[in-house]
Amino acid sequence: MVLKIRLARFGKRNAPFYNIVVAQARTARNSKPLEVLGTYDPIPKPPPSGEGKAIKDIKLDTSRAKYWIGVGAQPSDPAWRLLSMVCHVLSPRFGRCQKGFFWRLGDSLWWV
C-alpha cells in the first residue's frame, strides 16, 4: 500500500482551500483520506494590524506529518514545499517560494 501526503482541494471557484491529507496513492484527489494533517489557505489575507505584508495560513500537525513520513508516505511536490517550510527536519527540494509573503503557523509568522 503506497501512501501519499497531498493536498485535497475544497472551497469555491477562484477561492481555493486545501486540506493536507494522507491517502492511498491510487485514490482520487478528494476521496476520503486516512488522516487529515492540516489545512492551507493560499489566498493572502491582510495582517491583523493592517500594516505589512499579506499572510497565508498553514495549520499542520508536525508530529503526525513526521510520523507518516517515517512510515514511508511520499509527499507530492506541493505538499513537500509546505512541509519543508513548516517542518525543519525536511530538506527543501525547491528554492524559495513566493517572495514577499508571510506564512502563519499558529501564532508565529514565517517570512518567505
mmCIF file of N, CA, C and O in Angstrom:
data_model
loop_
_atom_site.group_PDB
_atom_site.id
_atom_site.type_symbol
_atom_site.label_atom_id
_atom_site.label_comp_id
_atom_site.label_asym_id
_atom_site.label_seq_id
_atom_site.Cartn_x
_atom_site.Cartn_y
_atom_site.Cartn_z
ATOM 1 N N MET A 1 0.842 -1.169 0.000
ATOM 2 C CA MET A 1 0.000 0.000 0.000
ATOM 3 C C MET A 1 0.894 1.241 0.000
ATOM 4 O O MET A 1 1.601 1.523 0.956
ATOM 5 N N VAL A 2 0.866 1.989 -1.096
ATOM 6 C CA VAL A 2 1.672 3.193 -1.228
ATOM 7 C C VAL A 2 0.866 4.380 -0.701
ATOM 8 O O VAL A 2 -0.269 4.602 -1.105
ATOM 9 N N LEU A 3 1.472 5.138 0.193
ATOM 10 C CA LEU A 3 0.801 6.283 0.797
ATOM 11 C C LEU A 3 1.380 7.578 0.254
ATOM 12 O O LEU A 3 2.573 7.680 -0.003
ATOM 13 N N LYS A 4 0.525 8.581 0.106
ATOM 14 C CA LYS A 4 0.930 9.898 -0.364
ATOM 15 C C LYS A 4 0.434 10.950 0.620
ATOM 16 O O LYS A 4 -0.656 10.838 1.167
ATOM 17 N N ILE A 5 1.250 11.960 0.838
ATOM 18 C CA ILE A 5 0.806 13.162 1.522
ATOM 19 C C ILE A 5 0.551 14.180 0.427
ATOM 20 O O ILE A 5 1.452 14.511 -0.341
ATOM 21 N N ARG A 6 -0.690 14.636 0.320
ATOM 22 C CA ARG A 6 -1.040 15.524 -0.779
ATOM 23 C C ARG A 6 -2.104 16.517 -0.344
ATOM 24 O O ARG A 6 -2.575 16.490 0.793
ATOM 25 N N LEU A 7 -2.463 17.400 -1.264
ATOM 26 C CA LEU A 7 -3.452 18.429 -0.978
ATOM 27 C C LEU A 7 -4.788 18.023 -1.582
ATOM 28 O O LEU A 7 -4.847 17.606 -2.734
ATOM 29 N N ALA A 8 -5.857 18.136 -0.792
ATOM 30 C CA ALA A 8 -7.218 17.914 -1.268
ATOM 31 C C ALA A 8 -7.893 19.273 -1.339
ATOM 32 O O ALA A 8 -7.943 20.006 -0.356
ATOM 33 N N ARG A 9 -8.422 19.609 -2.504
ATOM 34 C CA ARG A 9 -8.956 20.957 -2.725
ATOM 35 C C ARG A 9 -10.403 21.056 -2.276
ATOM 36 O O ARG A 9 -11.219 20.200 -2.562
ATOM 37 N N PHE A 10 -10.691 22.144 -1.571
ATOM 38 C CA PHE A 10 -12.043 22.489 -1.176
ATOM 39 C C PHE A 10 -12.237 23.966 -1.471
ATOM 40 O O PHE A 10 -11.326 24.633 -1.936
ATOM 41 N N GLY A 11 -13.406 24.501 -1.204
ATOM 42 C CA GLY A 11 -13.657 25.915 -1.424
ATOM 43 C C GLY A 11 -14.411 26.155 -2.713
ATOM 44 O O GLY A 11 -14.785 25.230 -3.430
ATOM 45 N N LYS A 12 -14.611 27.420 -2.998
ATOM 46 C CA LYS A 12 -15.361 27.805 -4.181
ATOM 47 C C LYS A 12 -14.416 28.058 -5.359
ATOM 48 O O LYS A 12 -13.201 28.018 -5.213
ATOM 49 N N ARG A 13 -15.015 28.338 -6.497
ATOM 50 C CA ARG A 13 -14.232 28.682 -7.671
ATOM 51 C C ARG A 13 -13.499 29.997 -7.401
ATOM 52 O O ARG A 13 -14.068 30.937 -6.847
ATOM 53 N N ASN A 14 -12.255 30.064 -7.762
ATOM 54 C CA ASN A 14 -11.369 31.217 -7.535
ATOM 55 C C ASN A 14 -11.127 31.513 -6.066
ATOM 56 O O ASN A 14 -10.617 32.578 -5.724
ATOM 57 N N ALA A 15 -11.502 30.598 -5.175
ATOM 58 C CA ALA A 15 -11.234 30.761 -3.741
ATOM 59 C C ALA A 15 -10.844 29.405 -3.171
ATOM 60 O O ALA A 15 -11.595 28.804 -2.401
ATOM 61 N N PRO A 16 -9.679 28.867 -3.554
ATOM 62 C CA PRO A 16 -9.323 27.519 -3.108
ATOM 63 C C PRO A 16 -8.972 27.473 -1.627
ATOM 64 O O PRO A 16 -8.546 28.463 -1.034
ATOM 65 N N PHE A 17 -9.150 26.294 -1.074
ATOM 66 C CA PHE A 17 -8.790 25.995 0.311
ATOM 67 C C PHE A 17 -8.390 24.525 0.306
ATOM 68 O O PHE A 17 -9.090 23.702 -0.286
ATOM 69 N N TYR A 18 -7.255 24.202 0.890
ATOM 70 C CA TYR A 18 -6.730 22.849 0.796
ATOM 71 C C TYR A 18 -6.616 22.187 2.163
ATOM 72 O O TYR A 18 -6.239 22.830 3.130
ATOM 73 N N ASN A 19 -6.922 20.899 2.217
ATOM 74 C CA ASN A 19 -6.591 20.069 3.365
ATOM 75 C C ASN A 19 -5.312 19.313 3.018
ATOM 76 O O ASN A 19 -5.180 18.790 1.908
ATOM 77 N N ILE A 20 -4.376 19.235 3.942
ATOM 78 C CA ILE A 20 -3.175 18.430 3.767
ATOM 79 C C ILE A 20 -3.513 17.054 4.327
ATOM 80 O O ILE A 20 -3.781 16.924 5.519
ATOM 81 N N VAL A 21 -3.545 16.038 3.460
ATOM 82 C CA VAL A 21 -4.069 14.729 3.853
ATOM 83 C C VAL A 21 -3.066 13.620 3.547
ATOM 84 O O VAL A 21 -2.158 13.777 2.723
ATOM 85 N N VAL A 22 -3.250 12.490 4.221
ATOM 86 C CA VAL A 22 -2.549 11.257 3.910
ATOM 87 C C VAL A 22 -3.574 10.328 3.275
ATOM 88 O O VAL A 22 -4.635 10.085 3.859
ATOM 89 N N ALA A 23 -3.280 9.844 2.073
ATOM 90 C CA ALA A 23 -4.217 8.979 1.361
ATOM 91 C C ALA A 23 -3.434 7.934 0.579
ATOM 92 O O ALA A 23 -2.219 8.057 0.384
ATOM 93 N N GLN A 24 -4.137 6.902 0.142
ATOM 94 C CA GLN A 24 -3.508 5.915 -0.719
ATOM 95 C C GLN A 24 -3.257 6.546 -2.075
ATOM 96 O O GLN A 24 -4.024 7.392 -2.534
ATOM 97 N N ALA A 25 -2.184 6.132 -2.725
ATOM 98 C CA ALA A 25 -1.740 6.790 -3.957
ATOM 99 C C ALA A 25 -2.732 6.629 -5.096
ATOM 100 O O ALA A 25 -2.824 7.499 -5.960
ATOM 101 N N ARG A 26 -3.490 5.556 -5.118
ATOM 102 C CA ARG A 26 -4.369 5.295 -6.255
ATOM 103 C C ARG A 26 -5.779 5.850 -6.086
ATOM 104 O O ARG A 26 -6.597 5.677 -6.978
ATOM 105 N N THR A 27 -6.070 6.498 -4.975
ATOM 106 C CA THR A 27 -7.405 7.056 -4.784
ATOM 107 C C THR A 27 -7.502 8.441 -5.411
ATOM 108 O O THR A 27 -6.494 9.083 -5.708
ATOM 109 N N ALA A 28 -8.723 8.904 -5.600
ATOM 110 C CA ALA A 28 -8.959 10.205 -6.211
ATOM 111 C C ALA A 28 -8.529 11.322 -5.267
ATOM 112 O O ALA A 28 -8.374 11.116 -4.066
ATOM 113 N N ARG A 29 -8.387 12.518 -5.811
ATOM 114 C CA ARG A 29 -7.868 13.645 -5.049
ATOM 115 C C ARG A 29 -8.744 13.995 -3.853
ATOM 116 O O ARG A 29 -8.261 14.285 -2.779
ATOM 117 N N ASN A 30 -10.059 13.989 -4.040
ATOM 118 C CA ASN A 30 -10.960 14.398 -2.963
ATOM 119 C C ASN A 30 -11.671 13.225 -2.300
ATOM 120 O O ASN A 30 -12.692 13.417 -1.652
ATOM 121 N N SER A 31 -11.150 12.020 -2.444
ATOM 122 C CA SER A 31 -11.759 10.880 -1.762
ATOM 123 C C SER A 31 -11.414 10.928 -0.274
ATOM 124 O O SER A 31 -10.602 11.727 0.178
ATOM 125 N N LYS A 32 -12.031 10.043 0.503
ATOM 126 C CA LYS A 32 -11.836 10.059 1.949
ATOM 127 C C LYS A 32 -10.394 9.679 2.284
ATOM 128 O O LYS A 32 -9.918 8.617 1.908
ATOM 129 N N PRO A 33 -9.681 10.529 3.027
ATOM 130 C CA PRO A 33 -8.274 10.247 3.345
ATOM 131 C C PRO A 33 -8.147 9.355 4.575
ATOM 132 O O PRO A 33 -9.093 9.155 5.332
ATOM 133 N N LEU A 34 -6.933 8.837 4.776
ATOM 134 C CA LEU A 34 -6.638 8.101 6.002
ATOM 135 C C LEU A 34 -6.579 9.050 7.190
ATOM 136 O O LEU A 34 -7.052 8.734 8.281
ATOM 137 N N GLU A 35 -5.977 10.224 6.997
ATOM 138 C CA GLU A 35 -5.865 11.206 8.069
ATOM 139 C C GLU A 35 -5.698 12.594 7.473
ATOM 140 O O GLU A 35 -5.041 12.771 6.445
ATOM 141 N N VAL A 36 -6.293 13.584 8.118
ATOM 142 C CA VAL A 36 -6.114 14.982 7.737
ATOM 143 C C VAL A 36 -5.035 15.560 8.644
ATOM 144 O O VAL A 36 -5.186 15.583 9.858
ATOM 145 N N LEU A 37 -3.936 16.018 8.040
ATOM 146 C CA LEU A 37 -2.811 16.546 8.810
ATOM 147 C C LEU A 37 -2.942 18.033 9.101
ATOM 148 O O LEU A 37 -2.385 18.517 10.075
ATOM 149 N N GLY A 38 -3.627 18.755 8.244
ATOM 150 C CA GLY A 38 -3.743 20.187 8.456
ATOM 151 C C GLY A 38 -4.460 20.858 7.307
ATOM 152 O O GLY A 38 -5.046 20.203 6.450
ATOM 153 N N THR A 39 -4.395 22.185 7.284
ATOM 154 C CA THR A 39 -5.049 22.974 6.249
ATOM 155 C C THR A 39 -4.075 24.009 5.693
ATOM 156 O O THR A 39 -3.087 24.368 6.326
ATOM 157 N N TYR A 40 -4.402 24.494 4.501
ATOM 158 C CA TYR A 40 -3.592 25.516 3.828
ATOM 159 C C TYR A 40 -4.530 26.437 3.062
ATOM 160 O O TYR A 40 -5.337 25.981 2.256
ATOM 161 N N ASP A 41 -4.437 27.718 3.328
ATOM 162 C CA ASP A 41 -5.233 28.725 2.633
ATOM 163 C C ASP A 41 -4.284 29.573 1.791
ATOM 164 O O ASP A 41 -3.554 30.400 2.329
ATOM 165 N N PRO A 42 -4.256 29.375 0.464
ATOM 166 C CA PRO A 42 -3.262 30.063 -0.374
ATOM 167 C C PRO A 42 -3.584 31.514 -0.690
ATOM 168 O O PRO A 42 -2.745 32.218 -1.241
ATOM 169 N N ILE A 43 -4.773 31.988 -0.348
ATOM 170 C CA ILE A 43 -5.139 33.363 -0.666
ATOM 171 C C ILE A 43 -4.593 34.281 0.423
ATOM 172 O O ILE A 43 -4.929 34.120 1.597
ATOM 173 N N PRO A 44 -3.736 35.232 0.064
ATOM 174 C CA PRO A 44 -3.155 36.124 1.076
ATOM 175 C C PRO A 44 -4.219 36.994 1.732
ATOM 176 O O PRO A 44 -5.081 37.543 1.064
ATOM 177 N N LYS A 45 -4.136 37.089 3.032
ATOM 178 C CA LYS A 45 -5.056 37.915 3.800
ATOM 179 C C LYS A 45 -4.258 39.061 4.438
ATOM 180 O O LYS A 45 -3.101 38.899 4.777
ATOM 181 N N PRO A 46 -4.883 40.233 4.604
ATOM 182 C CA PRO A 46 -4.144 41.339 5.222
ATOM 183 C C PRO A 46 -3.797 41.011 6.668
ATOM 184 O O PRO A 46 -4.536 40.305 7.344
ATOM 185 N N PRO A 47 -2.667 41.495 7.153
ATOM 186 C CA PRO A 47 -2.286 41.225 8.542
ATOM 187 C C PRO A 47 -3.270 41.873 9.512
ATOM 188 O O PRO A 47 -3.936 42.849 9.177
ATOM 189 N N PRO A 48 -3.373 41.307 10.730
ATOM 190 C CA PRO A 48 -4.335 41.837 11.699
ATOM 191 C C PRO A 48 -4.092 43.306 12.065
ATOM 192 O O PRO A 48 -5.035 44.043 12.310
ATOM 193 N N SER A 49 -2.848 43.725 12.083
ATOM 194 C CA SER A 49 -2.556 45.111 12.452
ATOM 195 C C SER A 49 -2.827 46.085 11.306
ATOM 196 O O SER A 49 -2.857 47.282 11.516
ATOM 197 N N GLY A 50 -2.987 45.558 10.087
ATOM 198 C CA GLY A 50 -3.252 46.413 8.941
ATOM 199 C C GLY A 50 -2.003 46.894 8.243
ATOM 200 O O GLY A 50 -2.073 47.474 7.179
ATOM 201 N N GLU A 51 -0.834 46.649 8.821
ATOM 202 C CA GLU A 51 0.424 47.080 8.210
ATOM 203 C C GLU A 51 1.265 45.867 7.877
ATOM 204 O O GLU A 51 1.201 44.850 8.552
ATOM 205 N N GLY A 52 2.063 45.969 6.840
ATOM 206 C CA GLY A 52 2.969 44.898 6.490
ATOM 207 C C GLY A 52 2.472 44.071 5.314
ATOM 208 O O GLY A 52 1.580 44.476 4.572
ATOM 209 N N LYS A 53 3.088 42.917 5.161
ATOM 210 C CA LYS A 53 2.811 42.048 4.028
ATOM 211 C C LYS A 53 1.587 41.172 4.292
ATOM 212 O O LYS A 53 1.139 41.006 5.415
ATOM 213 N N ALA A 54 1.097 40.548 3.230
ATOM 214 C CA ALA A 54 -0.052 39.660 3.325
ATOM 215 C C ALA A 54 0.344 38.349 4.011
ATOM 216 O O ALA A 54 1.517 37.960 4.012
ATOM 217 N N ILE A 55 -0.641 37.663 4.585
ATOM 218 C CA ILE A 55 -0.399 36.433 5.347
ATOM 219 C C ILE A 55 -1.171 35.280 4.712
ATOM 220 O O ILE A 55 -2.345 35.422 4.386
ATOM 221 N N LYS A 56 -0.500 34.159 4.550
ATOM 222 C CA LYS A 56 -1.145 32.917 4.112
ATOM 223 C C LYS A 56 -1.168 31.962 5.304
ATOM 224 O O LYS A 56 -0.189 31.860 6.022
ATOM 225 N N ASP A 57 -2.267 31.267 5.492
ATOM 226 C CA ASP A 57 -2.422 30.394 6.658
ATOM 227 C C ASP A 57 -2.001 28.965 6.342
ATOM 228 O O ASP A 57 -2.436 28.395 5.341
ATOM 229 N N ILE A 58 -1.154 28.405 7.203
ATOM 230 C CA ILE A 58 -0.824 26.976 7.182
ATOM 231 C C ILE A 58 -1.015 26.465 8.596
ATOM 232 O O ILE A 58 -0.415 26.993 9.530
ATOM 233 N N LYS A 59 -1.863 25.473 8.744
ATOM 234 C CA LYS A 59 -2.027 24.810 10.038
ATOM 235 C C LYS A 59 -1.686 23.348 9.809
ATOM 236 O O LYS A 59 -2.272 22.700 8.951
ATOM 237 N N LEU A 60 -0.716 22.832 10.565
ATOM 238 C CA LEU A 60 -0.215 21.488 10.323
ATOM 239 C C LEU A 60 0.174 20.835 11.634
ATOM 240 O O LEU A 60 0.803 21.474 12.489
ATOM 241 N N ASP A 61 -0.190 19.575 11.791
ATOM 242 C CA ASP A 61 0.242 18.777 12.935
ATOM 243 C C ASP A 61 1.598 18.175 12.557
ATOM 244 O O ASP A 61 1.673 17.162 11.858
ATOM 245 N N THR A 62 2.681 18.827 12.986
ATOM 246 C CA THR A 62 4.020 18.436 12.542
ATOM 247 C C THR A 62 4.425 17.063 13.053
ATOM 248 O O THR A 62 5.114 16.326 12.351
ATOM 249 N N SER A 63 3.992 16.693 14.249
ATOM 250 C CA SER A 63 4.380 15.378 14.773
ATOM 251 C C SER A 63 3.756 14.266 13.944
ATOM 252 O O SER A 63 4.407 13.258 13.648
ATOM 253 N N ARG A 64 2.499 14.431 13.526
ATOM 254 C CA ARG A 64 1.860 13.406 12.691
ATOM 255 C C ARG A 64 2.468 13.387 11.286
ATOM 256 O O ARG A 64 2.611 12.329 10.684
ATOM 257 N N ALA A 65 2.845 14.558 10.776
ATOM 258 C CA ALA A 65 3.482 14.601 9.457
ATOM 259 C C ALA A 65 4.815 13.863 9.485
ATOM 260 O O ALA A 65 5.125 13.077 8.582
ATOM 261 N N LYS A 66 5.609 14.081 10.540
ATOM 262 C CA LYS A 66 6.886 13.377 10.668
ATOM 263 C C LYS A 66 6.655 11.876 10.834
ATOM 264 O O LYS A 66 7.423 11.062 10.311
ATOM 265 N N TYR A 67 5.598 11.487 11.550
ATOM 266 C CA TYR A 67 5.288 10.067 11.711
ATOM 267 C C TYR A 67 4.991 9.429 10.358
ATOM 268 O O TYR A 67 5.540 8.381 10.027
ATOM 269 N N TRP A 68 4.115 10.058 9.565
ATOM 270 C CA TRP A 68 3.738 9.474 8.286
ATOM 271 C C TRP A 68 4.915 9.424 7.319
ATOM 272 O O TRP A 68 5.058 8.473 6.546
ATOM 273 N N ILE A 69 5.789 10.406 7.363
ATOM 274 C CA ILE A 69 6.984 10.359 6.509
ATOM 275 C C ILE A 69 7.903 9.240 6.979
ATOM 276 O O ILE A 69 8.498 8.528 6.176
ATOM 277 N N GLY A 70 8.011 9.042 8.288
ATOM 278 C CA GLY A 70 8.819 7.952 8.824
ATOM 279 C C GLY A 70 8.282 6.587 8.466
ATOM 280 O O GLY A 70 9.035 5.628 8.284
ATOM 281 N N VAL A 71 6.960 6.477 8.340
ATOM 282 C CA VAL A 71 6.321 5.211 7.968
ATOM 283 C C VAL A 71 6.529 4.920 6.482
ATOM 284 O O VAL A 71 6.509 3.770 6.067
ATOM 285 N N GLY A 72 6.753 5.972 5.682
ATOM 286 C CA GLY A 72 7.018 5.755 4.260
ATOM 287 C C GLY A 72 6.099 6.508 3.322
ATOM 288 O O GLY A 72 6.125 6.268 2.118
ATOM 289 N N ALA A 73 5.285 7.406 3.839
ATOM 290 C CA ALA A 73 4.419 8.199 2.963
ATOM 291 C C ALA A 73 5.269 9.163 2.147
ATOM 292 O O ALA A 73 6.217 9.755 2.655
ATOM 293 N N GLN A 74 4.937 9.301 0.875
ATOM 294 C CA GLN A 74 5.705 10.145 -0.029
ATOM 295 C C GLN A 74 4.931 11.431 -0.309
ATOM 296 O O GLN A 74 3.838 11.388 -0.858
ATOM 297 N N PRO A 75 5.472 12.586 0.053
ATOM 298 C CA PRO A 75 4.765 13.844 -0.214
ATOM 299 C C PRO A 75 4.776 14.192 -1.697
ATOM 300 O O PRO A 75 5.758 13.948 -2.400
ATOM 301 N N SER A 76 3.663 14.750 -2.172
ATOM 302 C CA SER A 76 3.639 15.292 -3.524
ATOM 303 C C SER A 76 4.482 16.569 -3.536
ATOM 304 O O SER A 76 4.878 17.078 -2.489
ATOM 305 N N ASP A 77 4.745 17.110 -4.716
ATOM 306 C CA ASP A 77 5.598 18.297 -4.805
ATOM 307 C C ASP A 77 5.009 19.510 -4.071
ATOM 308 O O ASP A 77 5.726 20.172 -3.319
ATOM 309 N N PRO A 78 3.721 19.845 -4.256
ATOM 310 C CA PRO A 78 3.188 20.976 -3.475
ATOM 311 C C PRO A 78 3.181 20.708 -1.975
ATOM 312 O O PRO A 78 3.470 21.605 -1.177
ATOM 313 N N ALA A 79 2.872 19.479 -1.580
ATOM 314 C CA ALA A 79 2.882 19.143 -0.155
ATOM 315 C C ALA A 79 4.307 19.201 0.392
ATOM 316 O O ALA A 79 4.515 19.622 1.527
ATOM 317 N N TRP A 80 5.283 18.810 -0.403
ATOM 318 C CA TRP A 80 6.682 18.864 0.039
ATOM 319 C C TRP A 80 7.110 20.304 0.297
ATOM 320 O O TRP A 80 7.813 20.584 1.255
ATOM 321 N N ARG A 81 6.675 21.242 -0.562
ATOM 322 C CA ARG A 81 7.007 22.650 -0.355
ATOM 323 C C ARG A 81 6.454 23.150 0.967
ATOM 324 O O ARG A 81 7.145 23.844 1.720
ATOM 325 N N LEU A 82 5.202 22.801 1.264
ATOM 326 C CA LEU A 82 4.596 23.244 2.519
ATOM 327 C C LEU A 82 5.273 22.595 3.716
ATOM 328 O O LEU A 82 5.555 23.250 4.715
ATOM 329 N N LEU A 83 5.553 21.296 3.625
ATOM 330 C CA LEU A 83 6.192 20.589 4.736
ATOM 331 C C LEU A 83 7.600 21.105 4.989
ATOM 332 O O LEU A 83 8.034 21.206 6.131
ATOM 333 N N SER A 84 8.331 21.437 3.924
ATOM 334 C CA SER A 84 9.703 21.910 4.109
ATOM 335 C C SER A 84 9.735 23.300 4.727
ATOM 336 O O SER A 84 10.700 23.658 5.384
ATOM 337 N N MET A 85 8.679 24.091 4.541
ATOM 338 C CA MET A 85 8.629 25.399 5.183
ATOM 339 C C MET A 85 8.283 25.284 6.660
ATOM 340 O O MET A 85 8.746 26.077 7.463
ATOM 341 N N VAL A 86 7.465 24.301 7.017
ATOM 342 C CA VAL A 86 6.976 24.184 8.393
ATOM 343 C C VAL A 86 7.843 23.245 9.217
ATOM 344 O O VAL A 86 8.258 23.572 10.320
ATOM 345 N N CYS A 87 8.119 22.046 8.698
ATOM 346 C CA CYS A 87 8.927 21.051 9.432
ATOM 347 C C CYS A 87 10.384 21.271 9.082
ATOM 348 O O CYS A 87 10.770 21.108 7.942
ATOM 349 N N HIS A 88 11.198 21.581 10.046
ATOM 350 C CA HIS A 88 12.607 21.858 9.775
ATOM 351 C C HIS A 88 13.419 20.593 9.589
ATOM 352 O O HIS A 88 14.589 20.652 9.259
ATOM 353 N N VAL A 89 12.821 19.417 9.795
ATOM 354 C CA VAL A 89 13.531 18.156 9.590
ATOM 355 C C VAL A 89 13.716 17.893 8.104
ATOM 356 O O VAL A 89 14.719 17.347 7.673
ATOM 357 N N LEU A 90 12.756 18.336 7.293
ATOM 358 C CA LEU A 90 12.798 18.074 5.865
ATOM 359 C C LEU A 90 13.735 19.055 5.180
ATOM 360 O O LEU A 90 13.747 20.237 5.497
ATOM 361 N N SER A 91 14.514 18.562 4.243
ATOM 362 C CA SER A 91 15.363 19.463 3.470
ATOM 363 C C SER A 91 14.563 19.939 2.263
ATOM 364 O O SER A 91 13.901 19.147 1.610
ATOM 365 N N PRO A 92 14.596 21.217 1.945
ATOM 366 C CA PRO A 92 13.787 21.712 0.836
ATOM 367 C C PRO A 92 14.341 21.233 -0.504
ATOM 368 O O PRO A 92 15.525 21.340 -0.778
ATOM 369 N N ARG A 93 13.446 20.696 -1.351
ATOM 370 C CA ARG A 93 13.833 20.314 -2.694
ATOM 371 C C ARG A 93 13.765 21.517 -3.624
ATOM 372 O O ARG A 93 14.339 21.509 -4.693
ATOM 373 N N PHE A 94 13.031 22.519 -3.230
ATOM 374 C CA PHE A 94 12.851 23.689 -4.062
ATOM 375 C C PHE A 94 13.547 24.861 -3.406
ATOM 376 O O PHE A 94 13.821 24.846 -2.223
ATOM 377 N N GLY A 95 13.803 25.869 -4.184
ATOM 378 C CA GLY A 95 14.388 27.076 -3.618
ATOM 379 C C GLY A 95 13.350 27.810 -2.790
ATOM 380 O O GLY A 95 12.494 27.209 -2.177
ATOM 381 N N ARG A 96 13.409 29.097 -2.824
ATOM 382 C CA ARG A 96 12.442 29.879 -2.066
ATOM 383 C C ARG A 96 11.136 29.939 -2.842
ATOM 384 O O ARG A 96 11.129 30.025 -4.048
ATOM 385 N N CYS A 97 10.040 29.889 -2.114
ATOM 386 C CA CYS A 97 8.731 30.009 -2.746
ATOM 387 C C CYS A 97 8.397 31.479 -2.910
ATOM 388 O O CYS A 97 9.262 32.322 -2.763
ATOM 389 N N GLN A 98 7.172 31.779 -3.145
ATOM 390 C CA GLN A 98 6.728 33.123 -3.483
ATOM 391 C C GLN A 98 7.309 34.155 -2.528
ATOM 392 O O GLN A 98 6.987 34.181 -1.360
ATOM 393 N N LYS A 99 8.149 35.013 -3.045
ATOM 394 C CA LYS A 99 8.788 36.009 -2.200
ATOM 395 C C LYS A 99 7.798 37.106 -1.840
ATOM 396 O O LYS A 99 6.929 37.442 -2.616
ATOM 397 N N GLY A 100 7.955 37.628 -0.668
ATOM 398 C CA GLY A 100 7.140 38.751 -0.264
ATOM 399 C C GLY A 100 5.892 38.380 0.497
ATOM 400 O O GLY A 100 5.000 39.196 0.626
ATOM 401 N N PHE A 101 5.780 37.162 0.988
ATOM 402 C CA PHE A 101 4.605 36.763 1.731
ATOM 403 C C PHE A 101 4.998 36.275 3.107
ATOM 404 O O PHE A 101 6.056 35.696 3.298
ATOM 405 N N PHE A 102 4.136 36.492 4.073
ATOM 406 C CA PHE A 102 4.283 35.895 5.381
ATOM 407 C C PHE A 102 3.474 34.611 5.408
ATOM 408 O O PHE A 102 2.383 34.536 4.861
ATOM 409 N N TRP A 103 3.998 33.590 6.026
ATOM 410 C CA TRP A 103 3.268 32.342 6.252
ATOM 411 C C TRP A 103 3.020 32.272 7.745
ATOM 412 O O TRP A 103 3.918 32.466 8.543
ATOM 413 N N ARG A 104 1.792 31.996 8.149
ATOM 414 C CA ARG A 104 1.459 31.967 9.566
ATOM 415 C C ARG A 104 1.215 30.521 9.992
ATOM 416 O O ARG A 104 0.436 29.804 9.397
ATOM 417 N N LEU A 105 1.915 30.101 11.034
ATOM 418 C CA LEU A 105 1.742 28.783 11.624
ATOM 419 C C LEU A 105 1.353 29.008 13.073
ATOM 420 O O LEU A 105 2.199 29.345 13.897
ATOM 421 N N GLY A 106 0.081 28.864 13.369
ATOM 422 C CA GLY A 106 -0.387 29.154 14.714
ATOM 423 C C GLY A 106 -0.247 30.639 14.997
ATOM 424 O O GLY A 106 -0.817 31.466 14.318
ATOM 425 N N ASP A 107 0.535 30.982 16.020
ATOM 426 C CA ASP A 107 0.730 32.379 16.371
ATOM 427 C C ASP A 107 2.035 32.951 15.818
ATOM 428 O O ASP A 107 2.277 34.143 15.952
ATOM 429 N N SER A 108 2.871 32.118 15.225
ATOM 430 C CA SER A 108 4.156 32.609 14.728
ATOM 431 C C SER A 108 4.058 32.926 13.242
ATOM 432 O O SER A 108 3.306 32.310 12.496
ATOM 433 N N LEU A 109 4.825 33.911 12.800
ATOM 434 C CA LEU A 109 4.853 34.323 11.398
ATOM 435 C C LEU A 109 6.146 33.868 10.744
ATOM 436 O O LEU A 109 7.208 33.908 11.363
ATOM 437 N N TRP A 110 6.051 33.437 9.488
ATOM 438 C CA TRP A 110 7.221 32.994 8.726
ATOM 439 C C TRP A 110 7.344 33.876 7.508
ATOM 440 O O TRP A 110 6.401 34.042 6.751
ATOM 441 N N TRP A 111 8.479 34.464 7.314
ATOM 442 C CA TRP A 111 8.729 35.296 6.148
ATOM 443 C C TRP A 111 9.322 34.448 5.051
ATOM 444 O O TRP A 111 10.257 33.701 5.266
ATOM 445 N N VAL A 112 8.764 34.553 3.850
ATOM 446 C CA VAL A 112 9.274 33.803 2.704
ATOM 447 C C VAL A 112 9.671 34.794 1.641
ATOM 448 O O VAL A 112 8.962 35.703 1.333
#
